[in-house]
Short mmCIF file of C-alpha atoms and ligand atoms in Angstrom, two decimals:
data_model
loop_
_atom_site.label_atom_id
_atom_site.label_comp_id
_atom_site.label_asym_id
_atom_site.label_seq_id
_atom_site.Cartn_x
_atom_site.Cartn_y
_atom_site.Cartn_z
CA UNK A 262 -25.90 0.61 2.81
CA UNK A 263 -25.25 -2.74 0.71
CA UNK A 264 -22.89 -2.18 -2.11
CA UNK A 265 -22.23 -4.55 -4.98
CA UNK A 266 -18.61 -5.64 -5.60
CA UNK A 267 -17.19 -6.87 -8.35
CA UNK A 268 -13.27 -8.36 -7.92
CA UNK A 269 -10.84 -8.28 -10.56
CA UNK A 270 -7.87 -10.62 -10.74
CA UNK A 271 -8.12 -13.94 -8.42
CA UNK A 272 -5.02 -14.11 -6.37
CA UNK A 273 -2.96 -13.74 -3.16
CA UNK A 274 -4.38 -10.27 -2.11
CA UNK A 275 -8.03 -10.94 -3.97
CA UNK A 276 -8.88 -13.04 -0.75
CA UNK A 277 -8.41 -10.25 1.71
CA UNK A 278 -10.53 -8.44 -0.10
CA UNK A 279 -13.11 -10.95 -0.33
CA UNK A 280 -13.03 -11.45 3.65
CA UNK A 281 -12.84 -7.45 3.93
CA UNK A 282 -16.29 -7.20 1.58
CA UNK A 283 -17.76 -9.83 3.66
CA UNK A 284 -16.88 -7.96 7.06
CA UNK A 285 -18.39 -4.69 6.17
CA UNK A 286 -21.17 -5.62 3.99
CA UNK A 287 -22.75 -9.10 5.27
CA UNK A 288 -22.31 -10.63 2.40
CA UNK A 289 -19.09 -11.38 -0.07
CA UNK A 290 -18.46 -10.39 -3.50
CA UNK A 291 -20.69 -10.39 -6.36
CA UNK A 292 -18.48 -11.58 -8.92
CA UNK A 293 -15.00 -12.52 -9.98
CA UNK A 294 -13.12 -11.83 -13.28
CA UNK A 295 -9.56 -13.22 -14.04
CA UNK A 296 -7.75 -14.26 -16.99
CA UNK A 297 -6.86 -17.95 -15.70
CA UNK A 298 -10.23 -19.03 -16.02
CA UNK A 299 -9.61 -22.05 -13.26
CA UNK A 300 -8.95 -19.81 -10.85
CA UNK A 301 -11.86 -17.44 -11.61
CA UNK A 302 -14.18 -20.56 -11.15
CA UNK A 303 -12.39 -21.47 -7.88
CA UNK A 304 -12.37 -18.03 -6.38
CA UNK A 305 -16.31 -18.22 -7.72
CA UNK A 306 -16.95 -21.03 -6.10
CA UNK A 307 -15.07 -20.34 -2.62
CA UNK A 308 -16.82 -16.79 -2.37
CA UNK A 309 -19.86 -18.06 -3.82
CA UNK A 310 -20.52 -15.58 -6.48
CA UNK A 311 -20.44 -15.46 -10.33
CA UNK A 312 -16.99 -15.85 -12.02
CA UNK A 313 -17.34 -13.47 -14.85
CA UNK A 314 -15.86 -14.78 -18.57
CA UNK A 315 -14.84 -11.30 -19.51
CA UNK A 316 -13.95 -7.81 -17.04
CA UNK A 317 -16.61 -6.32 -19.62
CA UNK A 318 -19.78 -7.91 -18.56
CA UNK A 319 -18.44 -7.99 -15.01
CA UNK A 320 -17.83 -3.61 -15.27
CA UNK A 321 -21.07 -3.79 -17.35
CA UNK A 322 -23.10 -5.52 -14.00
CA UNK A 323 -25.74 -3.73 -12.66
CA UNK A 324 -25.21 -5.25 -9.19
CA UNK A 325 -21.88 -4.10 -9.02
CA UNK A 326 -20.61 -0.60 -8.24
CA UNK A 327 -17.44 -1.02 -6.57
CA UNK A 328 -14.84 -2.99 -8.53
CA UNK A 329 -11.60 -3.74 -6.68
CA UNK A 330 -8.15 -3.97 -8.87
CA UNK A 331 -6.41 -6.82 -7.58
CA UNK A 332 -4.44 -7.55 -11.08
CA UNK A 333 -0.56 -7.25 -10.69
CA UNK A 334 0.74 -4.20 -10.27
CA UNK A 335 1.42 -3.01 -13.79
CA UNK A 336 -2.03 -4.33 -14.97
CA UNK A 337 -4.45 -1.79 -12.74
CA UNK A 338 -4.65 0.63 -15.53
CA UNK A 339 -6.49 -1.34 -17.76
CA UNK A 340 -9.19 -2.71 -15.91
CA UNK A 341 -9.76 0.75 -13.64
CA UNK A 342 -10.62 2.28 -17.18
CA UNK A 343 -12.96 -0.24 -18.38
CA UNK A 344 -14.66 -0.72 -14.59
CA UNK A 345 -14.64 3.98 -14.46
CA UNK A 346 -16.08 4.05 -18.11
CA UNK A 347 -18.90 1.66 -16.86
CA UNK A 348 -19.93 4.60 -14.32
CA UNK A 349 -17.57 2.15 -11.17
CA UNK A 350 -16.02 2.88 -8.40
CA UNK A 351 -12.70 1.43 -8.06
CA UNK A 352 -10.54 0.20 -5.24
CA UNK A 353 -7.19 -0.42 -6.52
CA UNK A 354 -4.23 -1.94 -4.83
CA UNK A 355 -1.23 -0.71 -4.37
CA UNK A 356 1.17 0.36 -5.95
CA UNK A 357 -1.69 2.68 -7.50
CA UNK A 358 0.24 1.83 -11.15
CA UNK A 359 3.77 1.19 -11.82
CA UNK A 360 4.57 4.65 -13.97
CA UNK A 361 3.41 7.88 -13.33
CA UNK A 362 2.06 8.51 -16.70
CA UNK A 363 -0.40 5.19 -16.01
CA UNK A 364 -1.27 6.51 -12.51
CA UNK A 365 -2.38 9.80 -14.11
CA UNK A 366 -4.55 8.03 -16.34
CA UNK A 367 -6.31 6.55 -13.35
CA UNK A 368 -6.55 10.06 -12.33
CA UNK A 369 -7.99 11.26 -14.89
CA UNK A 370 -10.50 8.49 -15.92
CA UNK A 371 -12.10 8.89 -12.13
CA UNK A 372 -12.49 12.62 -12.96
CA UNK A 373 -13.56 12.39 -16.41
CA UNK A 374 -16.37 9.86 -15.23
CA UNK A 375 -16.93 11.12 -11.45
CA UNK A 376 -16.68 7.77 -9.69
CA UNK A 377 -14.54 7.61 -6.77
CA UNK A 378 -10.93 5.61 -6.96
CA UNK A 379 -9.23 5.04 -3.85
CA UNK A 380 -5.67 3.25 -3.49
CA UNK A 381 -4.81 0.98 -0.95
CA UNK A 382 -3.05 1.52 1.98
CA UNK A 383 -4.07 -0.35 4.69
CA UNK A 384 -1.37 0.70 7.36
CA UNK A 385 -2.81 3.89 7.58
CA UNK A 386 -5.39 3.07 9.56
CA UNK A 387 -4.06 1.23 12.04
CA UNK A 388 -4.39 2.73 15.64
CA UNK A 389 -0.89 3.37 16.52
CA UNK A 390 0.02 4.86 12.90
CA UNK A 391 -3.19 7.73 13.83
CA UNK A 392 -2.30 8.48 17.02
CA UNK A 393 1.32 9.25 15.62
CA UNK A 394 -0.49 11.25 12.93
CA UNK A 395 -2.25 12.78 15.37
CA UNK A 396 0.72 14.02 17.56
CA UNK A 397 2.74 15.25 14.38
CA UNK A 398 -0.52 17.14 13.78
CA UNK A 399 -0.48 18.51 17.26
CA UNK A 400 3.25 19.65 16.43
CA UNK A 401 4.91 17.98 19.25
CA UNK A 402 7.91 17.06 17.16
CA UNK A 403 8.98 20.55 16.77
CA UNK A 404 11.24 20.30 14.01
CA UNK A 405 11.49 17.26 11.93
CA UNK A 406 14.93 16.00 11.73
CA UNK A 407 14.96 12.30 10.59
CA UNK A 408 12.41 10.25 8.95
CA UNK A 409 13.58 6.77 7.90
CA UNK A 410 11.83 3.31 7.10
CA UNK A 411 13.91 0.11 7.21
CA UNK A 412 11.81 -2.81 5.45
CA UNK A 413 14.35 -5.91 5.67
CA UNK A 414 12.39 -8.81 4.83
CA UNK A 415 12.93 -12.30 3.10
CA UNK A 416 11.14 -13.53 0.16
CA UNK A 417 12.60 -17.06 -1.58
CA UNK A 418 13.60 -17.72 -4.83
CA UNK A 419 10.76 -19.31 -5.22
CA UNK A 420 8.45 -16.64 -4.50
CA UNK A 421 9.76 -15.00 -7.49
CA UNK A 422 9.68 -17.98 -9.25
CA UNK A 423 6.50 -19.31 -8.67
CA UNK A 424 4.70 -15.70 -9.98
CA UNK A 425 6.29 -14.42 -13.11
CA UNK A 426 5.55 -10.42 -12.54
CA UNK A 427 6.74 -10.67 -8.75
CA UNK A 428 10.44 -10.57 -10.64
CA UNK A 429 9.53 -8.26 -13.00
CA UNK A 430 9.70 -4.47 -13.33
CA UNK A 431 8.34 -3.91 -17.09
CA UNK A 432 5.62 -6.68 -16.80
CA UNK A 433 4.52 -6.22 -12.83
CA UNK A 434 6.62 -3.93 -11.11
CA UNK A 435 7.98 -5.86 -8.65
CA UNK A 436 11.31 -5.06 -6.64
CA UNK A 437 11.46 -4.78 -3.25
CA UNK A 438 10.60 -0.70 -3.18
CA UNK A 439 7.59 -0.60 -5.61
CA UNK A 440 6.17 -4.44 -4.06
CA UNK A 441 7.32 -4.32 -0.62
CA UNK A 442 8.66 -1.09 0.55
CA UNK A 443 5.78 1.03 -1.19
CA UNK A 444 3.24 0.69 2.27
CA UNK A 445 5.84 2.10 4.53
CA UNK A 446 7.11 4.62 1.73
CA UNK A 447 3.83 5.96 1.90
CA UNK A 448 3.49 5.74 5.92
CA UNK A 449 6.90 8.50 5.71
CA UNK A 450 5.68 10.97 3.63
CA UNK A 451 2.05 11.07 4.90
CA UNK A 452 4.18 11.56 8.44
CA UNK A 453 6.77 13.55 6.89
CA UNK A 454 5.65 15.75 4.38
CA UNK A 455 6.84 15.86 0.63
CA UNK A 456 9.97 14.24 0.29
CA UNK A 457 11.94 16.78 -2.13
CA UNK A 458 15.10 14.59 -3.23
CA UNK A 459 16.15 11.72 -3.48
CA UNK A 460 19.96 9.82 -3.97
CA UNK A 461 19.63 5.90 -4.37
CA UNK A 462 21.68 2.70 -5.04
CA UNK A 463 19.67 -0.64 -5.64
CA UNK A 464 20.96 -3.99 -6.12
CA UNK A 465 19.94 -7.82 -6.10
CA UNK A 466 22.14 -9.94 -4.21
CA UNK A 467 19.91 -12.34 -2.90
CA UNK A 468 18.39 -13.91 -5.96
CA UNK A 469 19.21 -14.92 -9.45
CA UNK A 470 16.81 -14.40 -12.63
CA UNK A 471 14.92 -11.49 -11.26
CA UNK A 472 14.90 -8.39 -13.42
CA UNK A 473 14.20 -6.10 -10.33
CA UNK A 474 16.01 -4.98 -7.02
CA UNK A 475 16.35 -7.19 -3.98
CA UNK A 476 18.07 -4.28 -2.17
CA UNK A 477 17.78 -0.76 -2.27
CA UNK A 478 18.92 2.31 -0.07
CA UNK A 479 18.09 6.13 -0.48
CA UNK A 480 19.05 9.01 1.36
CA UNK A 481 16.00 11.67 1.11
CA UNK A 482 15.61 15.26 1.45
CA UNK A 483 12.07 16.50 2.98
CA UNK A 484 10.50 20.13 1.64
CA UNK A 485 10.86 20.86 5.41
CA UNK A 486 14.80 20.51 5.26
CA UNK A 487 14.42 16.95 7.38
CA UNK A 488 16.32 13.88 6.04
CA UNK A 489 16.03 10.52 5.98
CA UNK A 490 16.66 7.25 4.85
CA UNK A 491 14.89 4.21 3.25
CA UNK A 492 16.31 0.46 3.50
CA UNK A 493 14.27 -2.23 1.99
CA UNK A 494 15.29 -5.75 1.11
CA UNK A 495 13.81 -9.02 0.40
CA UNK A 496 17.01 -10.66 0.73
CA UNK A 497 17.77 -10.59 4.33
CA UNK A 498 17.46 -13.95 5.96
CA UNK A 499 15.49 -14.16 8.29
CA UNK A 500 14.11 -10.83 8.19
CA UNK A 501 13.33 -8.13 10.28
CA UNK A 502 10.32 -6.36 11.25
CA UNK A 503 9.53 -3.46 9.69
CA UNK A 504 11.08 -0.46 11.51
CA UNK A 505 9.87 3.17 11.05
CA UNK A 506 11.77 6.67 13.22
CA UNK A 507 10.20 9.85 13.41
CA UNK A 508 12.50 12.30 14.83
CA UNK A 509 11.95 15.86 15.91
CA UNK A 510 13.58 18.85 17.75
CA UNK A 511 11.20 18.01 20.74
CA UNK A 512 10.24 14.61 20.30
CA UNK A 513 10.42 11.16 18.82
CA UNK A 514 8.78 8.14 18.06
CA UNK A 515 10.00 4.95 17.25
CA UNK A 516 7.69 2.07 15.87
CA UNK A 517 8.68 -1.90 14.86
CA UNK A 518 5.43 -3.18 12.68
CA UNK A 519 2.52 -1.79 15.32
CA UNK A 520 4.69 -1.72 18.66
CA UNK A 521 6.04 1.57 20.39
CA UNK A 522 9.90 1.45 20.98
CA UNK A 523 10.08 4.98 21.96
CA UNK A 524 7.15 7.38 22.30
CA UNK A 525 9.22 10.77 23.69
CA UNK A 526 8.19 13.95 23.95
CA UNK A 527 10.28 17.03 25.80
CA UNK A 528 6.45 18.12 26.71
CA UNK A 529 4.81 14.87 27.91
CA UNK A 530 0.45 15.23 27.88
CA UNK A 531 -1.64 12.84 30.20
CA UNK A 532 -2.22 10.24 27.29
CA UNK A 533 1.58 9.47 26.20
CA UNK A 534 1.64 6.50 29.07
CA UNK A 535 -1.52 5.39 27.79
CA UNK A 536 -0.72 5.23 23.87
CA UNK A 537 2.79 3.56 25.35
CA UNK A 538 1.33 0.84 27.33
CA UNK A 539 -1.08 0.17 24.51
CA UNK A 540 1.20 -0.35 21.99
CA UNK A 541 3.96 -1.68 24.11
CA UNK A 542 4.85 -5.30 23.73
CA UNK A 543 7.12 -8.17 21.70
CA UNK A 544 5.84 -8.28 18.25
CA UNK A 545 5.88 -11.93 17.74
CA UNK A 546 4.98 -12.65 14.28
CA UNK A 547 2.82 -11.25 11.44
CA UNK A 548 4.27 -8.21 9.47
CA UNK A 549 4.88 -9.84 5.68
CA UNK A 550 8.75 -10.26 7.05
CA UNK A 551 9.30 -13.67 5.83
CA UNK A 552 5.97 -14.87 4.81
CA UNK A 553 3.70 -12.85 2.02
CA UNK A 554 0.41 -14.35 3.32
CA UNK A 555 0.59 -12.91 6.84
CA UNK A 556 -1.53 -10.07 5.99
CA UNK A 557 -3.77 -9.56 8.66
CA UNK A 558 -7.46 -8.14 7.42
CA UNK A 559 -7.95 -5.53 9.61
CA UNK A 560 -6.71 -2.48 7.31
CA UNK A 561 -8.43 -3.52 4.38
CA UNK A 562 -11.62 -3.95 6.59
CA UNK A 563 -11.25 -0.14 8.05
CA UNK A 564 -10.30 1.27 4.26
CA UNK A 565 -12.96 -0.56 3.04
CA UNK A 566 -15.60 1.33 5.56
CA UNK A 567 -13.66 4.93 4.56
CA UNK A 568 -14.06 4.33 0.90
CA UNK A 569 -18.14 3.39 1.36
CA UNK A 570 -18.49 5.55 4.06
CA UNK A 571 -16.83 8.23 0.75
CA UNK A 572 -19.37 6.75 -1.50
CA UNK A 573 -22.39 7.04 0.38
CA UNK A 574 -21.42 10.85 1.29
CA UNK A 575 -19.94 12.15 -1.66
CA UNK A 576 -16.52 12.62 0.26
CA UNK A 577 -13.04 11.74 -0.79
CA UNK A 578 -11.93 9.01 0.43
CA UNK A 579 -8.88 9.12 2.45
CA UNK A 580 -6.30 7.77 0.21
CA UNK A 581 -7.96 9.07 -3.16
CA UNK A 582 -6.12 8.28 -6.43
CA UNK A 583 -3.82 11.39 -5.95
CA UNK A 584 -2.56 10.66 -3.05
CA UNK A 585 -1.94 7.01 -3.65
CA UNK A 586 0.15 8.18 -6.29
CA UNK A 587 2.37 10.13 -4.42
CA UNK A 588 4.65 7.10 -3.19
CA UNK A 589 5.03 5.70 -6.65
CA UNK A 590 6.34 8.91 -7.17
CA UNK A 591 8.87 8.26 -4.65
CA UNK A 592 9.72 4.56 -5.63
CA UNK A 593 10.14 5.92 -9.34
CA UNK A 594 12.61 8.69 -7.91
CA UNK A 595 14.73 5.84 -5.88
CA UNK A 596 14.95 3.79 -9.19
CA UNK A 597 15.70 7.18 -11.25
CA UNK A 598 18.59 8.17 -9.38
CA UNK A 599 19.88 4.59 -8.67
CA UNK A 600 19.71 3.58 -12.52
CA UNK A 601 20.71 7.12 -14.12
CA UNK A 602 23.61 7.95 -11.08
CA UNK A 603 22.10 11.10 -10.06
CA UNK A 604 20.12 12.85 -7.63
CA UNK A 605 15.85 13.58 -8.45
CA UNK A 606 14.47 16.60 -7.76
CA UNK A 607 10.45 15.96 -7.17
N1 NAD B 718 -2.11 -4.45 0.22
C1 NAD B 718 -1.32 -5.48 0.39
O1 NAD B 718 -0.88 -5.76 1.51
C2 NAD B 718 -0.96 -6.34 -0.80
C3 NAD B 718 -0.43 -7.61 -0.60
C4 NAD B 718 -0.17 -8.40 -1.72
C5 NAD B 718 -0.37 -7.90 -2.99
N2 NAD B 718 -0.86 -6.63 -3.15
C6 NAD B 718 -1.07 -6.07 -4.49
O2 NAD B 718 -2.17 -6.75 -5.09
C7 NAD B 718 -1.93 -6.93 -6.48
C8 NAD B 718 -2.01 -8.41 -6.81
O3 NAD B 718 -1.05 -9.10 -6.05
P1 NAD B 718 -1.23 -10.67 -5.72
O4 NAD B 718 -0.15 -11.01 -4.76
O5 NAD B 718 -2.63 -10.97 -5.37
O6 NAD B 718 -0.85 -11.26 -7.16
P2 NAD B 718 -1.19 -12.71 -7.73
O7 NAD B 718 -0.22 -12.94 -8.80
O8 NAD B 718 -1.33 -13.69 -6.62
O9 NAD B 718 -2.65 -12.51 -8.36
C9 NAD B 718 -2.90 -11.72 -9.49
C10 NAD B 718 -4.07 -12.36 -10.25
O10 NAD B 718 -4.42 -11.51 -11.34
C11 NAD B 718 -4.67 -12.32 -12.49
N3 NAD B 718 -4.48 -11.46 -13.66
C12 NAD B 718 -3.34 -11.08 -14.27
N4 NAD B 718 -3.60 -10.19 -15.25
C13 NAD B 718 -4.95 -10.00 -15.25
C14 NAD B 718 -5.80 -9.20 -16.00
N5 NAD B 718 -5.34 -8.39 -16.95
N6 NAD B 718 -7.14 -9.27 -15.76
C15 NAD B 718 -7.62 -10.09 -14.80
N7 NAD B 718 -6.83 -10.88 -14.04
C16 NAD B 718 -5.52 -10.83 -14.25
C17 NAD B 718 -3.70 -13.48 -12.37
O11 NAD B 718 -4.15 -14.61 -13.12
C18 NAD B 718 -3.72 -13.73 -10.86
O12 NAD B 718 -4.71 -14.66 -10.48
C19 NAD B 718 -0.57 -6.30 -6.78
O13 NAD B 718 -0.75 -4.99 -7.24
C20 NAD B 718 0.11 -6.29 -5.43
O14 NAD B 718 1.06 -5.25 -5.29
C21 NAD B 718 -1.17 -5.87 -2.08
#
């Protein structure tokens, strides 16, 4: 089934979802809305579809019943109530909102006007991310011990510098948890379970002018007495691919960006050579490490299908507004404790 889509805000991201429309639906975007009006045009003109003058008459479309939220990060609120009063469905990219008081409003407008919102997580569908799924499912960890993400990437000074809300917490929520470390934040605890506490330190000493955290480091607690750690940086030169450990009483798994460094099990099944061989390799390049752009298209494409594929059957999708919120609630928790000295209690 066709769907009509309707983008909101014109930039960086906007053009993934653009190509990710175009993938799964034939054709591209119906129309564009953004506040710098020469951009609008541009990204009208590019996709070939109307550039809206106001997110009103672009909600207000007829043709359009998915709107996607590509506004920065402490803007999604707005626009996801104007495109759910209109009777829309909203895609919204992460982080879901940048308080949890705005992400429940999201929560609470898709209710209150039964459209679907789903939040953006692309790395959740990639193949080596479900088949770990799949084996914590199975419980072939036993117990979890660790769980920790290490996200130590570069970003210039001119990256912040060039986009206002990038360096921002009040006005965007940048940093390098809530911007950067938020995908992989959410990878843990959809692996791990709830994380229960956290204990945090943040700190920027890779750039100058930025309001937010270049740095940051939290020791968590899980519900299911696991621990674990998050590092995540956009200071370190040249950067690192993204690192994530699962470890278990009987097993553990060890992925850098989509490549198996350790796939171990004290019960080994038929498949485990398979899933290592495909996912063995050198990770060469891609990953976000040093270079925002290199965003491959593949995730958004396969959310993209779940969320129409939820449409069309009157299904959740698979990252639905309440889940997306649950790793802001753990990016709010690391800047809780680091700000206020203390450990949170979720
Ligand atoms: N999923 C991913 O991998 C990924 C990657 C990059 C960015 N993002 C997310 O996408 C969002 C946008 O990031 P970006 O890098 O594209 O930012 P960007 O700054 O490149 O683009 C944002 C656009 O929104 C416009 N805008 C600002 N306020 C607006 C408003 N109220 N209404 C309409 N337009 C408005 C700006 O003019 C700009 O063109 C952020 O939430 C970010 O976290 C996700």
């Amino acid at each position: 089934m066709k769907h009509g889509f309707g983008i909101i805000g014109a930039g960086g991201i906007a053009d993934v979802h653009a190509r990710a429309i175009k993938a799964i639906n034939g054709t591209g975007p119906s129309g564009v809305y953004d506040t710098d009006r020469a951009k609008c045009v541009s990204f009208g003109q590019k996709y070939d579809c109307k550039a809206f003058e106001s997110p009103d008459d672009l909600c207000r479309d007829p043709d359009i019943d998915i709107v996607c939220i590509c506004t920065p990060s402490g803007h999604h609120l707005e626009p996801a109530l104007m495109a759910t009063g209109e009777g829309k469905h909203c895609i919204i990219e992460k982080p879901l909102e940048i308080t949890l008081e705005r992400c429940d409003k999201i929560i609470e407008a898709g209710i209150r006007n039964n459209v679907i919102i789903s939040g953006i997580f692309p790395m959740r569908f990639s193949d080596v991310n479900k088949e770990l799924r799949k084996a914590i499912d199975a419980g072939r960890f036993g117990k979890f011990v660790l769980g920790d993400i290490y996200i130590k990437w570069y970003r210039s000074q001119a990256y912040y510098d060039e986009v206002k809300w990038r360096g921002s917490m009040k006005d965007g929520g940048g940093g390098a948890v809530m911007n950067q470390g938020i995908h992989s934040i959410d990878l843990l605890q959809w692996f791990m379970g709830k994380v229960e506490t956290v204990c945090a330190f943040t700190s920027s000493p890779g750039h100058a002018d930025i309001e937010i955290e270049d740095t940051a480091v939290a020791a968590l607690k899980f519900s299911n007495g696991a621990l674990g750690v998050i590092e995540a940086s956009t200071a370190v030169n040249p950067g690192f691919f993204r690192k994530i450990e699962i470890l278990g009483t009987k097993g553990s798994v060890v992925l850098e960006e989509e490549i198996i460094k350790t796939w171990q099990f004290s019960e080994e099944e038929p498949d485990d050579q398979l899933i290592r061989d495909r996912f063995s390799g050198i990770q060469t390049s891609g990953g976000g490490v040093s270079d925002p752009k290199a965003i491959s298209d593949e995730g958004h494409i396969r959310q993209f299908l779940d969320i129409t594929e939820a449409i069309e059957t009157n299904r959740k999708p698979a990252i639905d507004a309440v889940e997306a919120r649950k790793a802001v609630e753990i990016v709010l928790a690391v800047y809780d404790s680091a700000a206020n000295k203390r450990i949170i209690h979720l």
